[in-house]
Every structure is written in C-alpha cells, then in structure tokens.
CSV table of C-alpha atoms and ligand atoms in Angstrom, one decimal:
chain,number,residue,atom,x,y,z
A,20,MET,CA,-51.8,67.0,30.4
A,21,PRO,CA,-55.4,66.4,30.5
A,22,LYS,CA,-56.2,63.7,33.6
A,23,THR,CA,-58.1,61.4,31.5
A,24,VAL,CA,-55.3,60.3,29.6
A,25,PHE,CA,-52.6,60.7,32.1
A,26,GLY,CA,-54.0,59.1,34.8
A,27,ARG,CA,-52.3,57.2,37.8
A,28,ASP,CA,-51.9,54.7,35.7
A,29,TYR,CA,-50.9,55.9,32.4
A,30,PRO,CA,-47.7,54.7,31.6
A,31,PHE,CA,-45.1,57.0,31.4
A,32,LEU,CA,-41.3,57.1,30.1
A,33,PRO,CA,-38.9,55.0,31.5
A,34,ARG,CA,-36.4,57.3,33.0
A,35,GLN,CA,-33.8,55.3,30.6
A,36,GLU,CA,-35.9,56.8,28.0
A,37,ILE,CA,-35.7,60.4,29.0
A,38,LEU,CA,-32.5,62.0,28.5
A,39,THR,CA,-30.2,63.0,31.1
A,40,TYR,CA,-29.2,65.9,32.3
A,41,GLU,CA,-25.5,65.8,31.2
A,42,GLU,CA,-27.1,64.5,27.8
A,43,ILE,CA,-29.3,68.0,28.0
A,44,VAL,CA,-26.3,70.2,28.7
A,45,ARG,CA,-24.2,68.9,25.7
A,46,LEU,CA,-26.9,69.4,23.1
A,47,ALA,CA,-27.2,72.9,24.6
A,48,ARG,CA,-24.1,74.2,24.3
A,49,LEU,CA,-23.9,72.6,20.5
A,50,PHE,CA,-27.0,74.5,19.3
A,51,ALA,CA,-25.2,77.6,21.4
A,52,ALA,CA,-22.4,77.2,19.4
A,53,GLN,CA,-24.1,77.3,16.7
A,54,GLY,CA,-25.6,80.5,17.7
A,55,VAL,CA,-28.5,79.6,19.4
A,56,ALA,CA,-29.0,82.6,22.2
A,57,LYS,CA,-32.2,81.7,24.3
A,58,ILE,CA,-33.2,78.7,26.2
A,59,ARG,CA,-36.9,78.3,28.0
A,60,LEU,CA,-37.5,75.3,29.9
A,61,THR,CA,-41.2,74.3,29.6
A,62,GLY,CA,-43.2,70.7,29.2
A,63,GLY,CA,-45.2,69.4,30.8
A,64,GLU,CA,-44.4,71.5,33.8
A,65,PRO,CA,-40.7,71.9,34.1
A,66,LEU,CA,-40.6,72.0,38.6
A,67,LEU,CA,-41.8,68.3,38.5
A,68,ARG,CA,-38.2,67.3,37.1
A,69,GLN,CA,-36.1,66.3,40.0
A,70,ASP,CA,-33.6,68.8,40.9
A,71,ILE,CA,-33.9,70.8,37.4
A,72,GLU,CA,-32.4,73.2,39.6
A,73,HIS,CA,-28.8,71.2,38.9
A,74,LEU,CA,-29.8,71.1,35.2
A,75,ILE,CA,-30.3,74.9,35.3
A,76,GLU,CA,-26.6,75.8,37.1
A,77,GLN,CA,-24.7,73.8,33.7
A,78,LEU,CA,-26.9,76.2,31.4
A,79,ALA,CA,-26.0,78.9,33.3
A,80,ALA,CA,-22.9,78.0,32.7
A,81,ILE,CA,-23.0,78.5,29.0
A,82,SER,CA,-21.6,81.8,27.7
A,83,GLY,CA,-24.1,83.7,25.7
A,84,ILE,CA,-27.1,81.8,27.1
A,85,GLU,CA,-30.0,83.9,28.1
A,86,LEU,CA,-31.8,81.5,30.3
A,87,THR,CA,-36.2,81.7,31.4
A,88,LEU,CA,-38.4,78.8,32.1
A,89,THR,CA,-41.9,78.0,31.6
A,90,THR,CA,-44.4,77.2,34.8
A,91,ASN,CA,-47.9,76.9,35.4
A,92,GLY,CA,-46.6,78.4,39.3
A,93,SER,CA,-47.9,75.9,41.3
A,94,LEU,CA,-44.6,75.3,43.0
A,95,LEU,CA,-42.9,78.9,42.6
A,96,ALA,CA,-43.6,80.5,45.6
A,97,GLN,CA,-41.0,77.8,47.8
A,98,ARG,CA,-38.8,77.5,44.5
A,99,ALA,CA,-38.3,80.9,42.7
A,100,GLN,CA,-34.8,81.7,45.1
A,101,GLY,CA,-33.5,78.5,44.4
A,102,LEU,CA,-34.1,78.8,40.9
A,103,ARG,CA,-32.7,82.5,41.1
A,104,ASP,CA,-29.5,80.6,42.7
A,105,ALA,CA,-29.2,78.5,39.9
A,106,GLY,CA,-28.0,81.0,37.0
A,107,LEU,CA,-32.3,81.1,35.9
A,108,GLN,CA,-32.6,84.9,34.3
A,109,ARG,CA,-36.7,84.9,34.5
A,110,VAL,CA,-39.9,82.8,34.5
A,111,THR,CA,-43.2,82.6,32.7
A,112,VAL,CA,-46.0,81.8,34.8
A,113,SER,CA,-49.1,80.5,32.9
A,114,LEU,CA,-52.3,81.8,34.3
A,115,ASP,CA,-55.5,81.7,32.3
A,116,ALA,CA,-57.9,83.4,34.6
A,117,LEU,CA,-58.1,85.6,38.5
A,118,ASP,CA,-61.4,83.8,39.6
A,119,ASP,CA,-60.9,80.0,40.9
A,120,ALA,CA,-64.0,78.7,38.7
A,121,VAL,CA,-62.8,79.5,36.2
A,122,PHE,CA,-59.1,78.5,36.2
A,123,LYS,CA,-60.5,75.4,36.9
A,124,ARG,CA,-62.8,75.1,34.1
A,125,MET,CA,-59.9,76.1,32.0
A,126,ASN,CA,-57.1,73.5,33.6
A,127,ASP,CA,-58.7,71.5,35.6
A,128,ALA,CA,-56.0,72.4,38.2
A,129,GLU,CA,-56.1,71.2,42.0
A,130,TYR,CA,-54.3,74.8,43.4
A,131,PRO,CA,-56.0,78.2,43.9
A,132,VAL,CA,-55.0,81.1,42.1
A,133,ALA,CA,-53.9,82.9,44.8
A,134,LYS,CA,-50.7,79.6,45.1
A,135,VAL,CA,-49.5,81.1,41.3
A,136,LEU,CA,-50.1,84.9,42.4
A,137,ALA,CA,-47.3,84.2,45.5
A,138,GLY,CA,-45.0,82.6,43.0
A,139,ILE,CA,-46.0,85.5,40.6
A,140,GLU,CA,-44.2,87.6,43.7
A,141,ALA,CA,-42.0,85.4,44.3
A,142,ALA,CA,-40.5,85.0,41.1
A,143,ALA,CA,-40.3,89.1,41.1
A,144,ALA,CA,-38.9,89.5,44.4
A,145,CYS,CA,-36.0,87.0,44.0
A,146,GLY,CA,-34.9,88.9,40.3
A,147,LEU,CA,-36.8,86.9,38.0
A,148,THR,CA,-37.5,89.6,36.0
A,149,PRO,CA,-39.7,91.0,34.2
A,150,VAL,CA,-42.1,88.4,35.2
A,151,LYS,CA,-44.3,87.4,32.4
A,152,ILE,CA,-47.9,85.9,33.1
A,153,ASN,CA,-49.6,84.0,29.8
A,154,MET,CA,-53.5,83.9,29.9
A,155,VAL,CA,-54.1,82.2,26.3
A,156,VAL,CA,-57.7,83.0,25.6
A,157,LYS,CA,-60.5,81.2,24.6
A,158,ARG,CA,-63.8,82.2,23.6
A,159,GLY,CA,-67.3,81.4,26.2
A,160,ALA,CA,-64.6,79.9,28.6
A,161,ASN,CA,-62.6,82.4,30.2
A,162,ASP,CA,-62.5,85.7,27.8
A,163,ASN,CA,-64.6,87.8,31.4
A,164,GLN,CA,-61.2,87.0,33.3
A,165,ILE,CA,-59.5,89.7,30.3
A,166,LEU,CA,-60.5,92.9,32.2
A,167,PRO,CA,-59.7,91.4,36.2
A,168,LEU,CA,-56.1,89.5,34.9
A,169,ALA,CA,-55.2,92.9,32.9
A,170,ARG,CA,-56.5,95.3,36.2
A,171,HIS,CA,-54.7,92.8,38.4
A,172,PHE,CA,-51.2,92.8,36.9
A,173,ARG,CA,-51.0,96.4,35.7
A,174,GLY,CA,-48.8,98.9,37.4
A,175,SER,CA,-47.3,96.0,39.0
A,176,GLY,CA,-44.0,95.7,36.5
A,177,HIS,CA,-45.4,92.0,35.0
A,178,ILE,CA,-46.2,91.6,31.7
A,179,LEU,CA,-48.8,90.2,31.5
A,180,ARG,CA,-49.3,88.8,27.9
A,181,PHE,CA,-52.8,87.5,26.1
A,182,ILE,CA,-52.2,84.1,23.6
A,183,GLU,CA,-54.4,82.9,20.9
A,184,TYR,CA,-56.2,79.7,21.2
A,185,MET,CA,-54.5,76.8,19.8
A,186,ASP,CA,-54.9,73.6,17.7
A,187,ALA,CA,-52.3,72.2,19.9
A,188,GLY,CA,-51.9,68.5,19.4
A,189,ASN,CA,-55.0,67.0,19.3
A,190,ALA,CA,-56.7,66.2,22.4
A,191,ASN,CA,-58.3,69.8,23.2
A,192,GLY,CA,-61.0,69.5,21.5
A,193,TRP,CA,-60.1,72.8,19.2
A,194,ARG,CA,-62.5,75.2,17.6
A,195,MET,CA,-62.0,78.2,15.6
A,196,ASP,CA,-64.9,79.8,17.2
A,197,GLU,CA,-63.1,79.9,20.7
A,198,VAL,CA,-60.1,82.0,19.0
A,199,MET,CA,-60.5,85.2,20.1
A,200,PRO,CA,-58.9,87.1,17.9
A,201,SER,CA,-55.7,89.5,19.8
A,202,ALA,CA,-56.8,92.9,18.3
A,203,GLU,CA,-60.5,92.2,20.0
A,204,VAL,CA,-58.5,91.8,23.6
A,205,ILE,CA,-56.9,94.5,22.5
A,206,LYS,CA,-60.2,97.0,21.6
A,207,LEU,CA,-61.5,95.9,24.7
A,208,ILE,CA,-59.2,96.9,27.5
A,209,ASP,CA,-58.0,99.9,25.5
A,210,ALA,CA,-62.0,101.3,25.9
A,211,GLU,CA,-60.5,101.1,29.8
A,212,HIS,CA,-57.8,101.8,30.0
A,213,PRO,CA,-55.8,103.2,26.7
A,214,LEU,CA,-53.1,101.4,24.9
A,215,ALA,CA,-50.9,102.4,22.7
A,216,ALA,CA,-48.9,100.4,20.3
A,217,ALA,CA,-44.8,99.5,21.2
A,218,ASP,CA,-41.7,98.3,19.0
A,219,PRO,CA,-40.9,94.5,19.4
A,220,ASN,CA,-37.5,93.9,22.1
A,221,TYR,CA,-36.1,92.2,18.4
A,222,THR,CA,-37.6,91.2,14.9
A,223,GLY,CA,-38.9,87.9,15.6
A,224,GLU,CA,-40.0,88.5,18.9
A,225,VAL,CA,-43.3,86.4,19.0
A,226,ALA,CA,-45.2,89.0,21.6
A,227,GLU,CA,-46.4,92.1,19.6
A,228,ARG,CA,-46.0,94.8,22.8
A,229,TRP,CA,-48.6,97.5,23.6
A,230,ARG,CA,-48.7,100.0,26.7
A,231,TYR,CA,-50.7,101.7,28.8
A,232,ARG,CA,-50.4,105.5,28.0
A,233,ASP,CA,-50.3,106.6,31.2
A,234,GLY,CA,-47.4,104.8,31.7
A,235,SER,CA,-48.9,101.8,33.9
A,236,GLY,CA,-46.7,99.3,32.2
A,237,GLU,CA,-47.2,96.9,29.1
A,238,ILE,CA,-49.2,93.8,28.1
A,239,GLY,CA,-48.5,91.7,25.1
A,240,VAL,CA,-51.0,89.7,22.3
A,241,ILE,CA,-49.3,86.6,21.0
A,242,SER,CA,-51.6,85.7,18.0
A,243,SER,CA,-50.4,83.1,16.2
A,244,VAL,CA,-54.0,81.8,14.7
A,245,THR,CA,-54.9,85.3,13.3
A,246,GLN,CA,-51.6,87.1,12.3
A,247,ALA,CA,-49.0,83.9,11.5
A,248,PHE,CA,-45.6,84.6,12.4
A,249,CYS,CA,-43.8,81.4,10.9
A,250,SER,CA,-42.1,83.2,8.6
A,251,THR,CA,-39.9,84.8,11.1
A,252,CYS,CA,-40.0,81.6,13.7
A,253,THR,CA,-36.9,80.8,14.4
A,254,ARG,CA,-37.7,78.2,17.8
A,255,ILE,CA,-36.4,74.5,17.8
A,256,ARG,CA,-37.8,72.2,20.4
A,257,LEU,CA,-36.4,68.9,22.2
A,258,SER,CA,-38.3,66.9,23.8
A,259,THR,CA,-37.8,65.3,27.3
A,260,ASP,CA,-37.0,62.0,25.4
A,261,GLY,CA,-34.1,63.7,22.6
A,262,GLN,CA,-36.5,64.1,19.8
A,263,LEU,CA,-36.1,67.5,17.9
A,264,TYR,CA,-39.1,69.9,16.9
A,265,THR,CA,-38.5,72.3,13.8
A,266,CYS,CA,-42.7,73.8,14.4
A,267,LEU,CA,-44.5,73.5,17.7
A,268,PHE,CA,-47.5,71.8,15.0
A,269,ALA,CA,-45.6,69.6,13.9
A,270,ASN,CA,-46.1,65.7,14.0
A,271,THR,CA,-42.8,63.8,13.8
A,272,GLY,CA,-39.3,64.9,15.7
A,273,HIS,CA,-35.8,63.8,15.1
A,274,ASP,CA,-34.4,61.8,16.5
A,275,LEU,CA,-30.9,63.1,18.8
A,276,ARG,CA,-30.8,60.6,21.2
A,277,GLN,CA,-30.2,58.1,19.2
A,278,LEU,CA,-27.8,60.2,18.0
A,279,LEU,CA,-26.4,60.6,21.3
A,280,ARG,CA,-26.1,57.1,22.9
A,281,THR,CA,-24.7,56.0,19.9
A,282,GLY,CA,-21.4,57.7,20.0
A,283,ALA,CA,-22.0,60.5,17.9
A,284,SER,CA,-19.3,63.2,17.7
A,285,ASP,CA,-19.7,66.9,19.0
A,286,GLU,CA,-19.2,67.4,14.5
A,287,ALA,CA,-21.9,64.9,13.6
A,288,LEU,CA,-24.4,66.0,16.2
A,289,THR,CA,-23.7,69.8,15.1
A,290,ALA,CA,-23.7,68.5,11.4
A,291,ALA,CA,-27.4,66.8,12.1
A,292,ILE,CA,-28.8,69.6,13.6
A,293,ALA,CA,-27.2,72.1,11.5
A,294,ARG,CA,-29.4,70.3,8.0
A,295,LEU,CA,-32.6,69.8,10.2
A,296,TRP,CA,-32.6,73.8,10.8
A,297,GLN,CA,-31.6,74.4,7.1
A,298,THR,CA,-33.8,72.2,5.2
A,299,ARG,CA,-36.7,72.7,7.4
A,300,ASP,CA,-39.8,74.4,6.1
A,301,ALA,CA,-42.5,74.0,8.2
A,302,ARG,CA,-45.1,76.7,8.6
A,303,TYR,CA,-48.1,75.1,9.8
A,304,SER,CA,-50.1,78.3,11.1
A,305,GLU,CA,-49.4,80.0,8.0
A,306,LEU,CA,-51.1,76.6,6.5
A,307,ARG,CA,-54.0,76.0,8.9
A,308,SER,CA,-54.5,80.6,8.0
A,309,ALA,CA,-55.2,78.4,4.1
A,310,ASP,CA,-58.0,75.5,5.1
A,311,THR,CA,-55.0,72.7,5.0
A,312,VAL,CA,-56.2,70.2,7.0
A,313,ALA,CA,-53.9,69.0,9.7
A,314,PRO,CA,-52.3,66.3,10.2
A,315,ARG,CA,-52.2,64.2,14.0
A,316,LYS,CA,-50.3,66.3,15.1
A,317,ILE,CA,-47.7,66.4,18.7
A,318,GLU,CA,-49.5,67.3,22.1
A,319,MET,CA,-48.3,70.5,23.5
A,320,SER,CA,-47.3,68.6,26.9
A,321,TYR,CA,-44.9,67.1,24.5
A,322,ILE,CA,-42.5,70.0,23.6
A,323,GLY,CA,-43.9,72.7,25.7
A,324,GLY,CA,-45.9,75.8,24.0
B,5,LIG,C1,-47.7,73.8,27.0
B,5,LIG,S1,-47.6,75.0,28.2
B,5,LIG,C2,-46.2,73.9,29.2
B,5,LIG,C3,-45.3,75.0,30.4
B,5,LIG,C4,-46.0,74.2,31.9
B,5,LIG,N1,-46.3,73.5,32.5
B,5,LIG,C5,-47.3,75.6,31.8
B,5,LIG,O1,-48.1,75.7,32.4
B,5,LIG,O2,-46.8,76.6,32.0
B,5,LIG,C6,-46.5,76.0,27.8
B,5,LIG,C7,-47.8,77.7,27.2
B,5,LIG,O3,-48.8,77.2,26.8
B,5,LIG,C8,-49.6,77.5,27.1
B,5,LIG,N2,-50.6,76.6,26.4
B,5,LIG,C9,-51.1,75.9,26.1
B,5,LIG,N3,-52.1,75.2,26.0
B,5,LIG,C10,-52.4,75.9,24.7
B,5,LIG,C11,-53.3,76.3,23.2
B,5,LIG,N4,-54.1,75.8,22.7
B,5,LIG,N5,-53.3,77.6,23.3
B,5,LIG,C12,-52.6,78.6,23.6
B,5,LIG,N6,-51.3,78.2,24.2
B,5,LIG,C13,-51.8,77.5,25.3
B,5,LIG,C14,-49.4,77.6,28.3
B,5,LIG,O4,-50.8,77.9,28.7
B,5,LIG,C15,-48.5,77.9,28.7
B,5,LIG,O5,-48.3,79.0,28.8
C-alpha cells in the first residue's frame, strides 16, 4: 500500500462497511461445508486488525480447516505465541531482502529486517511451522538478495519461496523486464548449493518445490508469470468488505455482504457461492501470456497475495 496513495488522509472504509468477525466466521463455515480445506488470513496486514486472535479462535474451531496467515512480520515477534494459542497453525512471512537498504527500497517499510527475522524465529519457536518466507524477486531491485536470503535460511527448517514479480493491481508500474523467471533463480542457487526437484505435496500446489541435495532443507518457486497455473487454481478470495473474487487479477468482486445483511439464509448463501464457483472462467495469468491487454484490476492490498 504505497504511502503516496494510502497516506494519513486516505479515507479508509468506515467500520460498518467491513465484515464483522461473526460474518466472516459464518461465511467460513459455509465455505468449509462446501469443501474448502484451507483458510489463509492475509491483507493488507492482518496483524493490524484489532483482536485478530478472536477471529483465529473461531476459525480454528471449524473442523477440517487448515488455518494459516501471511504477514509482513513487523509485529510477529510479540504476537506469535498469542496467534499460536488462538489456534493458528502456520505463518508465511514476506521478506524481500536481508539488506536494510534494499528492503526499504522494495516496500518503503519503517521497520528493519532484524524485526522480521525476530518474528520468524518467534513463530518457529512457538510451533507455527514450517515457517514459509516469501521473497518477491524484482529484477534490478532485489535480485542481488536471492543468494544472501538462500544462505541465511538454508538449514534453518524454514521454507524460502521466490515469487515472480506480478502485475497485480495497477499501482506498481509493473514491467515484464522486471520479472526474473524462476528458472533463473533456481540456476543461480543451484550453482552454489546443488538442488534437486522435489514432488509436489498435493495437486495444484502453487509453489514448485526444490530440495538442497546435501539435505539442508527445501526452497520453492512460484512462477505465476512464466508458468501460469490458472488451470489448477482452487483459490477464492474474500475481501474485508465482503466481496468475493475468483481471481487474484479480477477487476470486480461479487457482493456477499449485501446477501449477509439482507437476511439471506445459509442455503441461499451456499447456492450463491456455488454458482460463482461453478461458473468462474477467470484465467488472467494464462491470458497475460498471450499478450491480452488487461482491464483495470483490483489492488493486491484488498485481497492479499
Ligand atoms: C499482498 S501481501 C499481504 C499480506 C501481508 N501484508 C504481507 O506483507 O505479507 C501477500 C503476499 O503478496 C506478495 N506480493 C505483493 N506484491 C506482489 C507482486 N507484485 N508480485 C508478487 N507477489 C507480490 C507479498 O510479498 C506477500 O508475500
């Protein structure tokens, strides 16, 4: 969320426009009943939401759900144990550089890398494991941090993942020549620490897994630009104001808040969700590869990564 846009004077949504925890949990139960097996809290920054531990407690009580959270890590050191106690199972932490200057250039953050590293260690210490660490690789901006991050996390038990820089939203001024293909990342690391391809954990896994041949752990690459995975994508995203998005690159959502607040029954909500899911045809990343011009897209800060 660039400060130039989302500064102190930005008119953020009034509280009544965002879903209450009760509304989120009601929807989560309905999704779980339809076969959703994993819920990820993302954002924006989820640890800025007041008392998110209360939401986690209620979501964790839904049977059959794996519950995870993606965070920038800035508040994780002091919150990790509380998140774990509330029933969170794992965390993914975004970290685009080990070097403070590069880190600040990438995301204009007000906190040092050391704070994120402390958050990662605190999360691991209280069992939010395996901790996954997401590095978005932007050529010419932080590609010199690939090896330092790989060296840092090799042997730690944490799983470092390299994400191709995506044209999410419209605000980041994305250019194709800033995308460093995952194949190049793998080649670079393999030259220093030999790698072998590992089998996916499950069909449709977004990250392609690689393990260090010397047994010192694994890394992942997420190649949504050079190897679009729309055909196996099973994700659906709910925004904080109750819009449902069937694609990370969607330009419009589907309004569940309206249904929730006009007395729709569980059956009616379930039917609406099922209809959206069954008729979805979004496959933006595949079309992008075919040079289709994209319409205006939702910013990633509304619907997470
Ligand atoms: C949008 S963030 C939201 C959650 C949380 N605030 C955080 O920083 O992790 C979710 C993930 O999307 C990744 N991301 C953001 N912009 C991206 C882009 N243009 N291409 C690829 N990944 C991106 C982030 O690095 C992060 O791992």
